[in-house]
CSV table of C-alpha atoms in Angstrom, one decimal:
chain,number,residue,atom,x,y,z
A,1,MET,CA,104.0,113.4,119.8
A,2,THR,CA,107.2,112.5,117.5
A,3,ASP,CA,107.8,114.9,114.7
A,4,LEU,CA,108.1,111.7,112.2
A,5,GLY,CA,106.6,108.5,112.4
A,6,LYS,CA,103.8,107.0,114.6
A,7,VAL,CA,102.4,109.2,117.3
A,8,ASP,CA,104.4,108.2,120.5
A,9,ARG,CA,102.8,105.7,123.6
A,10,ALA,CA,102.1,108.8,125.9
A,11,PHE,CA,100.2,110.8,123.3
A,12,PHE,CA,98.2,107.5,122.1
A,13,ASP,CA,97.3,106.7,125.8
A,14,GLU,CA,96.2,110.0,126.7
A,15,HIS,CA,94.6,111.2,123.6
A,16,ILE,CA,93.6,108.2,121.2
A,17,TYR,CA,92.9,105.3,123.5
A,18,PRO,CA,90.4,106.8,125.6
A,19,ASN,CA,88.5,108.1,122.6
A,20,LEU,CA,87.2,105.1,120.5
A,21,GLY,CA,83.8,106.0,119.8
A,22,ALA,CA,81.1,103.6,120.6
A,23,GLU,CA,81.6,100.5,122.7
A,24,ARG,CA,80.4,97.2,121.0
A,25,ASP,CA,80.4,93.8,122.1
A,26,ASP,CA,81.7,92.2,118.9
A,27,VAL,CA,85.3,93.9,119.3
A,28,ALA,CA,87.3,91.4,120.4
A,29,ILE,CA,90.7,92.9,120.0
A,30,GLY,CA,90.5,97.0,119.9
A,31,PRO,CA,93.4,99.4,119.2
A,32,LYS,CA,96.3,99.4,121.3
A,33,HIS,CA,99.6,101.0,121.1
A,34,GLY,CA,102.3,98.5,119.4
A,35,VAL,CA,99.5,96.0,118.4
A,36,ASP,CA,99.2,95.4,114.8
A,37,PHE,CA,95.6,94.4,114.0
A,38,GLY,CA,92.1,94.6,115.4
A,39,MET,CA,89.4,91.7,115.5
A,40,LEU,CA,85.7,91.7,115.3
A,41,ASP,CA,83.8,88.5,116.6
A,42,LEU,CA,80.9,87.9,114.5
A,43,ASP,CA,79.0,85.3,115.5
A,44,GLY,CA,81.9,83.0,115.8
A,45,THR,CA,83.7,84.0,112.6
A,46,ALA,CA,86.6,86.4,113.1
A,47,LEU,CA,87.4,89.5,110.9
A,48,VAL,CA,90.8,90.7,111.4
A,49,MET,CA,91.7,94.0,110.0
A,50,ALA,CA,94.5,96.6,109.9
A,51,THR,CA,94.9,100.0,108.2
A,52,ASP,CA,98.0,101.4,106.8
A,53,PRO,CA,99.1,104.3,104.5
A,54,LEU,CA,100.3,103.6,101.0
A,55,SER,CA,103.6,105.1,100.0
A,56,VAL,CA,104.5,104.5,96.1
A,57,LEU,CA,108.2,104.5,95.0
A,58,PRO,CA,108.5,105.4,91.5
A,59,GLN,CA,112.3,104.7,91.6
A,60,LEU,CA,111.3,101.0,91.8
A,61,GLY,CA,109.3,101.0,88.7
A,62,PHE,CA,105.6,100.7,89.3
A,63,ASP,CA,105.2,97.2,89.0
A,64,ARG,CA,107.5,96.5,92.1
A,65,ALA,CA,106.3,99.5,93.8
A,66,GLY,CA,103.2,98.3,94.0
A,67,ARG,CA,104.1,94.8,95.3
A,68,PHE,CA,106.3,96.4,97.7
A,69,ALA,CA,103.5,98.9,98.8
A,70,LEU,CA,100.7,96.0,99.1
A,71,HIS,CA,102.8,93.6,101.1
A,72,ILE,CA,103.6,96.6,103.9
A,73,VAL,CA,99.7,96.6,104.3
A,74,LEU,CA,99.3,93.1,104.5
A,75,SER,CA,101.8,92.3,107.1
A,76,ASP,CA,99.8,93.7,109.8
A,77,VAL,CA,97.1,91.0,109.4
A,78,ALA,CA,99.2,88.2,108.2
A,79,VAL,CA,100.9,88.4,111.8
A,80,SER,CA,97.0,87.0,113.2
A,81,GLY,CA,98.0,83.8,111.5
A,82,LEU,CA,95.1,83.9,109.3
A,83,LEU,CA,96.1,84.5,105.6
A,84,PRO,CA,94.4,87.8,104.3
A,85,THR,CA,91.4,87.3,102.5
A,86,HIS,CA,90.1,91.0,101.5
A,87,LEU,CA,91.4,94.5,100.7
A,88,ALA,CA,89.7,97.7,100.6
A,89,VAL,CA,92.3,100.5,99.0
A,90,SER,CA,91.9,104.2,98.5
A,91,PHE,CA,94.0,106.3,96.3
A,92,THR,CA,94.8,109.7,96.4
A,93,LEU,CA,97.2,110.2,93.3
A,94,PRO,CA,99.3,112.9,92.4
A,95,PRO,CA,98.4,114.6,89.5
A,96,GLU,CA,101.6,113.9,87.4
A,97,MET,CA,101.1,110.4,87.7
A,98,THR,CA,99.8,108.9,84.2
A,99,ASP,CA,97.2,106.6,83.6
A,100,ALA,CA,99.6,103.9,82.1
A,101,GLN,CA,101.7,104.3,85.4
A,102,PHE,CA,98.9,103.6,87.7
A,103,ALA,CA,97.5,100.7,85.5
A,104,GLU,CA,101.1,99.2,85.8
A,105,LEU,CA,100.9,99.8,89.6
A,106,TRP,CA,97.1,98.5,89.7
A,107,GLY,CA,98.0,95.3,87.5
A,108,ALA,CA,100.9,94.5,89.9
A,109,ILE,CA,98.6,94.8,93.1
A,110,HIS,CA,96.1,92.5,91.5
A,111,GLU,CA,98.6,89.9,90.3
A,112,GLU,CA,99.6,89.5,94.1
A,113,CYS,CA,96.2,89.6,95.4
A,114,GLU,CA,95.0,86.8,93.1
A,115,GLU,CA,98.2,84.7,94.0
A,116,LEU,CA,97.4,84.8,98.0
A,117,GLY,CA,93.6,84.5,97.2
A,118,ILE,CA,92.8,88.2,98.1
A,119,SER,CA,89.4,89.7,96.9
A,120,ILE,CA,89.6,93.8,96.3
A,121,VAL,CA,86.2,94.8,97.8
A,122,THR,CA,85.8,98.2,97.8
A,123,GLY,CA,88.0,101.7,97.5
A,124,HIS,CA,88.4,105.0,96.0
A,125,THR,CA,90.8,106.2,93.0
A,126,ALA,CA,91.3,109.8,92.5
A,127,ARG,CA,94.2,112.6,91.4
A,128,TYR,CA,94.4,115.5,94.0
A,129,GLY,CA,96.6,118.8,93.8
A,130,GLY,CA,99.2,118.8,96.6
A,131,VAL,CA,99.6,115.1,96.7
A,132,ASP,CA,103.3,113.5,96.3
A,133,TYR,CA,104.2,109.9,95.8
A,134,SER,CA,105.1,109.7,99.8
A,135,TRP,CA,101.8,108.8,100.8
A,136,VAL,CA,99.0,108.3,98.0
A,137,GLY,CA,96.1,106.9,100.2
A,138,GLY,CA,95.6,104.0,102.8
A,139,ALA,CA,94.3,100.7,102.7
A,140,THR,CA,92.4,98.2,105.2
A,141,ALA,CA,93.6,94.4,104.8
A,142,MET,CA,91.2,92.1,106.3
A,143,ALA,CA,91.4,88.2,107.1
A,144,VAL,CA,88.0,86.1,107.7
A,145,GLY,CA,88.6,82.8,109.8
A,146,ASP,CA,88.1,81.1,113.0
A,147,PRO,CA,88.7,83.0,116.0
A,148,ASP,CA,90.3,80.0,117.8
A,149,ASP,CA,93.0,80.1,115.2
A,150,VAL,CA,94.0,84.0,115.6
A,151,VAL,CA,97.4,84.7,117.2
A,152,ARG,CA,96.8,87.2,119.6
A,153,PRO,CA,99.0,90.0,119.9
A,154,ASP,CA,98.8,89.7,123.5
A,155,GLY,CA,99.3,85.5,123.8
A,156,ALA,CA,102.9,85.2,124.8
A,157,ARG,CA,103.3,82.9,128.0
A,158,PRO,CA,106.1,82.5,130.2
A,159,GLY,CA,107.9,79.0,129.4
A,160,ASP,CA,107.7,80.0,125.5
A,161,LYS,CA,110.5,80.4,123.3
A,162,VAL,CA,111.4,83.6,121.3
A,163,LEU,CA,111.7,83.3,117.6
A,164,VAL,CA,113.3,85.7,115.2
A,165,THR,CA,113.1,85.5,111.5
A,166,LYS,CA,115.7,87.4,109.0
A,167,GLY,CA,117.0,89.8,111.5
A,168,PRO,CA,117.4,93.9,112.0
A,169,ALA,CA,117.1,96.7,109.4
A,170,VAL,CA,116.4,94.3,106.7
A,171,GLU,CA,113.6,97.0,105.3
A,172,ALA,CA,115.7,99.9,105.8
A,173,THR,CA,118.8,98.3,104.3
A,174,GLY,CA,117.1,97.2,101.4
A,175,LEU,CA,115.1,100.3,100.6
A,176,MET,CA,117.7,102.9,101.0
A,177,THR,CA,120.5,101.0,98.9
A,178,THR,CA,117.9,100.2,96.2
A,179,LEU,CA,116.6,103.8,96.1
A,180,PHE,CA,120.1,105.9,96.6
A,181,PRO,CA,122.6,103.2,95.3
A,182,ASP,CA,125.2,106.2,94.1
A,183,GLN,CA,125.4,107.5,97.6
A,184,PHE,CA,126.6,104.3,99.3
A,185,ASP,CA,130.5,104.0,99.1
A,186,LEU,CA,130.6,100.2,99.7
A,187,PRO,CA,132.2,97.1,97.9
A,188,ALA,CA,129.7,96.1,95.1
A,189,ASP,CA,129.1,92.7,96.6
A,190,VAL,CA,128.0,94.1,99.7
A,191,LEU,CA,126.0,96.7,98.0
A,192,ALA,CA,124.3,94.1,95.9
A,193,ASP,CA,123.5,91.8,99.1
A,194,ALA,CA,122.1,94.9,100.7
A,195,GLN,CA,119.7,95.9,97.7
A,196,SER,CA,118.3,92.1,97.3
A,197,LEU,CA,116.9,92.7,101.1
A,198,LEU,CA,114.1,94.7,99.4
A,199,ASP,CA,112.5,91.5,98.4
A,200,GLU,CA,112.6,90.2,101.9
A,201,THR,CA,110.1,92.5,103.1
A,202,ARG,CA,107.1,90.0,103.0
A,203,THR,CA,105.5,88.5,105.8
A,204,VAL,CA,102.5,86.7,104.6
A,205,ARG,CA,103.8,83.2,103.9
A,206,ASP,CA,106.2,83.2,106.8
A,207,ALA,CA,103.6,84.2,109.3
A,208,THR,CA,100.8,81.9,108.1
A,209,THR,CA,103.6,78.8,107.5
A,210,ALA,CA,104.5,79.3,111.3
A,211,ALA,CA,101.2,79.8,112.8
A,212,ALA,CA,100.1,76.4,111.1
A,213,ALA,CA,102.9,75.0,112.5
A,214,GLY,CA,102.6,76.2,115.6
A,215,PRO,CA,101.6,76.8,118.4
A,216,VAL,CA,102.7,80.4,117.7
A,217,THR,CA,101.1,82.3,120.9
A,218,ALA,CA,102.2,85.8,119.6
A,219,MET,CA,103.6,87.4,116.4
A,220,HIS,CA,104.7,91.0,115.4
A,221,ASP,CA,106.1,92.4,112.4
A,222,ALA,CA,109.4,94.2,113.2
A,223,THR,CA,108.4,97.7,111.4
A,224,GLU,CA,108.9,101.0,113.0
A,225,GLY,CA,111.4,100.9,116.0
A,226,GLY,CA,112.9,97.8,114.4
A,227,LEU,CA,113.6,94.5,116.4
A,228,PHE,CA,114.2,96.1,119.6
A,229,GLY,CA,110.8,98.2,119.1
A,230,ALA,CA,109.1,95.1,118.3
A,231,LEU,CA,110.4,93.0,121.1
A,232,ASP,CA,109.3,95.6,123.4
A,233,GLU,CA,106.1,95.7,122.2
A,234,VAL,CA,105.3,91.9,122.4
A,235,ALA,CA,106.6,91.9,126.0
A,236,GLU,CA,104.4,94.8,126.6
A,237,GLY,CA,101.0,93.5,125.1
A,238,ALA,CA,101.3,90.4,127.0
A,239,GLY,CA,102.6,91.7,130.5
A,240,VAL,CA,105.9,89.2,130.6
A,241,CYS,CA,109.3,89.3,130.2
A,242,LEU,CA,111.7,88.4,127.2
A,243,ASP,CA,115.5,87.5,127.7
A,244,VAL,CA,117.0,87.9,124.4
A,245,ASP,CA,120.7,87.0,123.2
A,246,THR,CA,121.4,89.1,120.2
A,247,ASP,CA,124.4,86.9,119.3
A,248,ALA,CA,121.6,84.4,118.2
A,249,VAL,CA,119.8,86.7,116.0
A,250,PRO,CA,119.9,86.1,112.1
A,251,MET,CA,121.9,89.1,110.8
A,252,GLN,CA,121.5,89.4,106.8
A,253,SER,CA,124.3,90.1,104.9
A,254,GLY,CA,124.9,93.9,104.2
A,255,VAL,CA,122.9,94.8,107.1
A,256,ARG,CA,125.7,95.8,109.4
A,257,GLU,CA,127.8,97.6,106.6
A,258,VAL,CA,125.0,100.0,105.4
A,259,CYS,CA,123.9,100.6,108.8
A,260,ASP,CA,127.7,101.4,110.0
A,261,PHE,CA,128.0,103.6,106.9
A,262,LEU,CA,124.9,105.8,107.7
A,263,ASP,CA,125.8,105.8,111.2
A,264,ILE,CA,122.4,104.0,112.5
A,265,ASP,CA,121.4,101.3,114.7
A,266,PRO,CA,120.3,98.5,113.0
A,267,TRP,CA,118.3,96.7,115.9
A,268,CYS,CA,116.1,100.1,116.1
A,269,SER,CA,115.6,100.4,112.3
A,270,THR,CA,112.7,99.6,110.4
A,271,SER,CA,112.7,95.9,109.6
A,272,SER,CA,109.3,94.8,107.7
A,273,GLY,CA,109.7,91.3,106.9
A,274,THR,CA,111.2,90.3,110.3
A,275,LEU,CA,109.0,88.5,112.3
A,276,VAL,CA,109.1,88.2,116.2
A,277,MET,CA,107.4,85.2,117.5
A,278,THR,CA,106.7,83.5,120.9
A,279,VAL,CA,106.0,79.6,120.4
A,280,GLY,CA,105.2,77.0,122.8
A,281,ALA,CA,108.3,74.9,123.8
A,282,ASP,CA,106.3,71.8,122.2
A,283,GLY,CA,106.0,73.7,118.9
A,284,VAL,CA,109.6,75.2,118.3
A,285,ASP,CA,111.0,72.3,116.4
A,286,ASP,CA,108.0,72.3,113.8
A,287,VAL,CA,108.2,76.0,113.4
A,288,LEU,CA,111.9,76.1,112.7
A,289,ALA,CA,111.7,73.0,110.3
A,290,GLU,CA,108.8,74.7,108.3
A,291,LEU,CA,110.3,78.0,108.1
A,292,ASP,CA,113.8,76.5,107.1
A,293,ALA,CA,111.9,74.6,104.1
A,294,ARG,CA,110.7,77.9,102.9
A,295,GLY,CA,114.1,79.1,103.0
A,296,THR,CA,113.5,81.6,105.6
A,297,PRO,CA,116.2,82.4,107.9
A,298,VAL,CA,114.8,82.2,111.8
A,299,ALA,CA,116.5,81.0,115.1
A,300,VAL,CA,115.6,80.8,118.6
A,301,VAL,CA,117.0,84.0,120.5
A,302,GLY,CA,115.5,83.7,124.0
A,303,GLU,CA,112.6,82.9,126.2
A,304,VAL,CA,109.4,84.0,127.9
A,305,THR,CA,109.7,84.6,131.7
A,306,GLU,CA,107.8,85.9,134.5
A,307,GLY,CA,107.7,89.6,135.0
A,308,GLU,CA,108.1,92.7,132.6
A,309,GLY,CA,110.2,94.2,130.0
A,310,VAL,CA,112.9,93.2,127.7
A,311,TYR,CA,116.4,91.8,128.7
A,312,VAL,CA,118.7,92.1,125.9
A,313,ASP,CA,122.3,90.3,126.7
A,314,GLY,CA,121.4,91.0,130.4
A,315,ASP,CA,120.5,94.4,130.1
A,316,LEU,CA,116.8,95.9,130.4
A,317,LEU,CA,116.0,97.5,127.0
A,318,GLU,CA,114.0,100.9,126.6
A,319,HIS,CA,112.0,101.4,123.6
A,320,PRO,CA,113.9,102.9,121.2
A,321,GLY,CA,111.1,105.9,120.6
A,322,VAL,CA,112.4,107.1,117.4
A,323,ASP,CA,113.3,105.1,114.5
A,324,PRO,CA,116.8,106.2,113.3
A,325,SER,CA,116.2,105.2,109.7
A,326,TRP,CA,113.6,108.0,109.3
A,327,ALA,CA,116.5,110.6,109.6
A,328,ALA,CA,118.8,108.5,107.3
A,329,TYR,CA,116.5,108.7,104.7
A,330,GLU,CA,115.7,112.4,104.8
A,331,ARG,CA,119.3,112.7,104.5
A,332,LEU,CA,119.8,110.4,101.4
A,333,ALA,CA,116.6,111.9,99.7
A,334,ALA,CA,117.6,115.5,100.2
A,335,ARG,CA,121.4,114.8,98.6
A,336,ALA,CA,119.6,113.1,96.0
A,337,GLU,CA,118.0,116.4,94.9
A,338,GLU,CA,121.1,118.4,95.2
């Protein structure tokens, strides 16, 4: 098992995947390494669910921190193509968090949910000793809809095109430059561009827009392991091969400079907000047009073929395994405390 981040594939396959409790006929999509969500089919109604930890970053201000934390949770459901509809949330707060601070955080979450049409249906809120802001609980996002409208994580088919929005290391770049600006010896305009990417870590509207324009056959949020990790997981989930040209992938301003400064690989660094999609050839132009109308950078970067694995610029890709942005974040945080 990895020391930081998600358990590795070998541990998951040996210890978790074979031990999932009782088998039930209503489980249409269950846990699988690299798959964002699960789904129940309840007599013809789909209930899509995803559970994630919650982290609060006070340096962002509690309003912005609440919105950021919420959208990280919503992304794993949004890639089903269904708009999230319900939320269950549990807060295990540090003792030093004041009532006023939590009220500001909760108000921001409420406002985002209200704007998206999401109802908060249950939860738990308490303070506990030994807790810090790194992980303050967890949440389960849900979406209710038609099973036929769900974009399955294993749906990529030979002949589909591969589309990518926003590009690599969006979250890593935006988050670290926002939290630790004084540690980056970069031109002011580069730093400003990099910091602006923190607000690009949202996928809900992009995902549902693409799904409505489709046909989108598979969709994945490029979180831990970055864009390369997401590509590998899409290919593995569907048992297909992806051929990808990195020159075609969007690259946001500031990403290369920040990743070079940190000496991390942008292609393997977390990029929440970036979507990897496979789209039927007859729907590509519509998806591109609708996302472009939203102002979302997107490009066709490759195609799905028979076979297995991911070929990047002609070379077989290995899953990154470890996200280099974890160690970079730890280094920056340690220096900030000196």
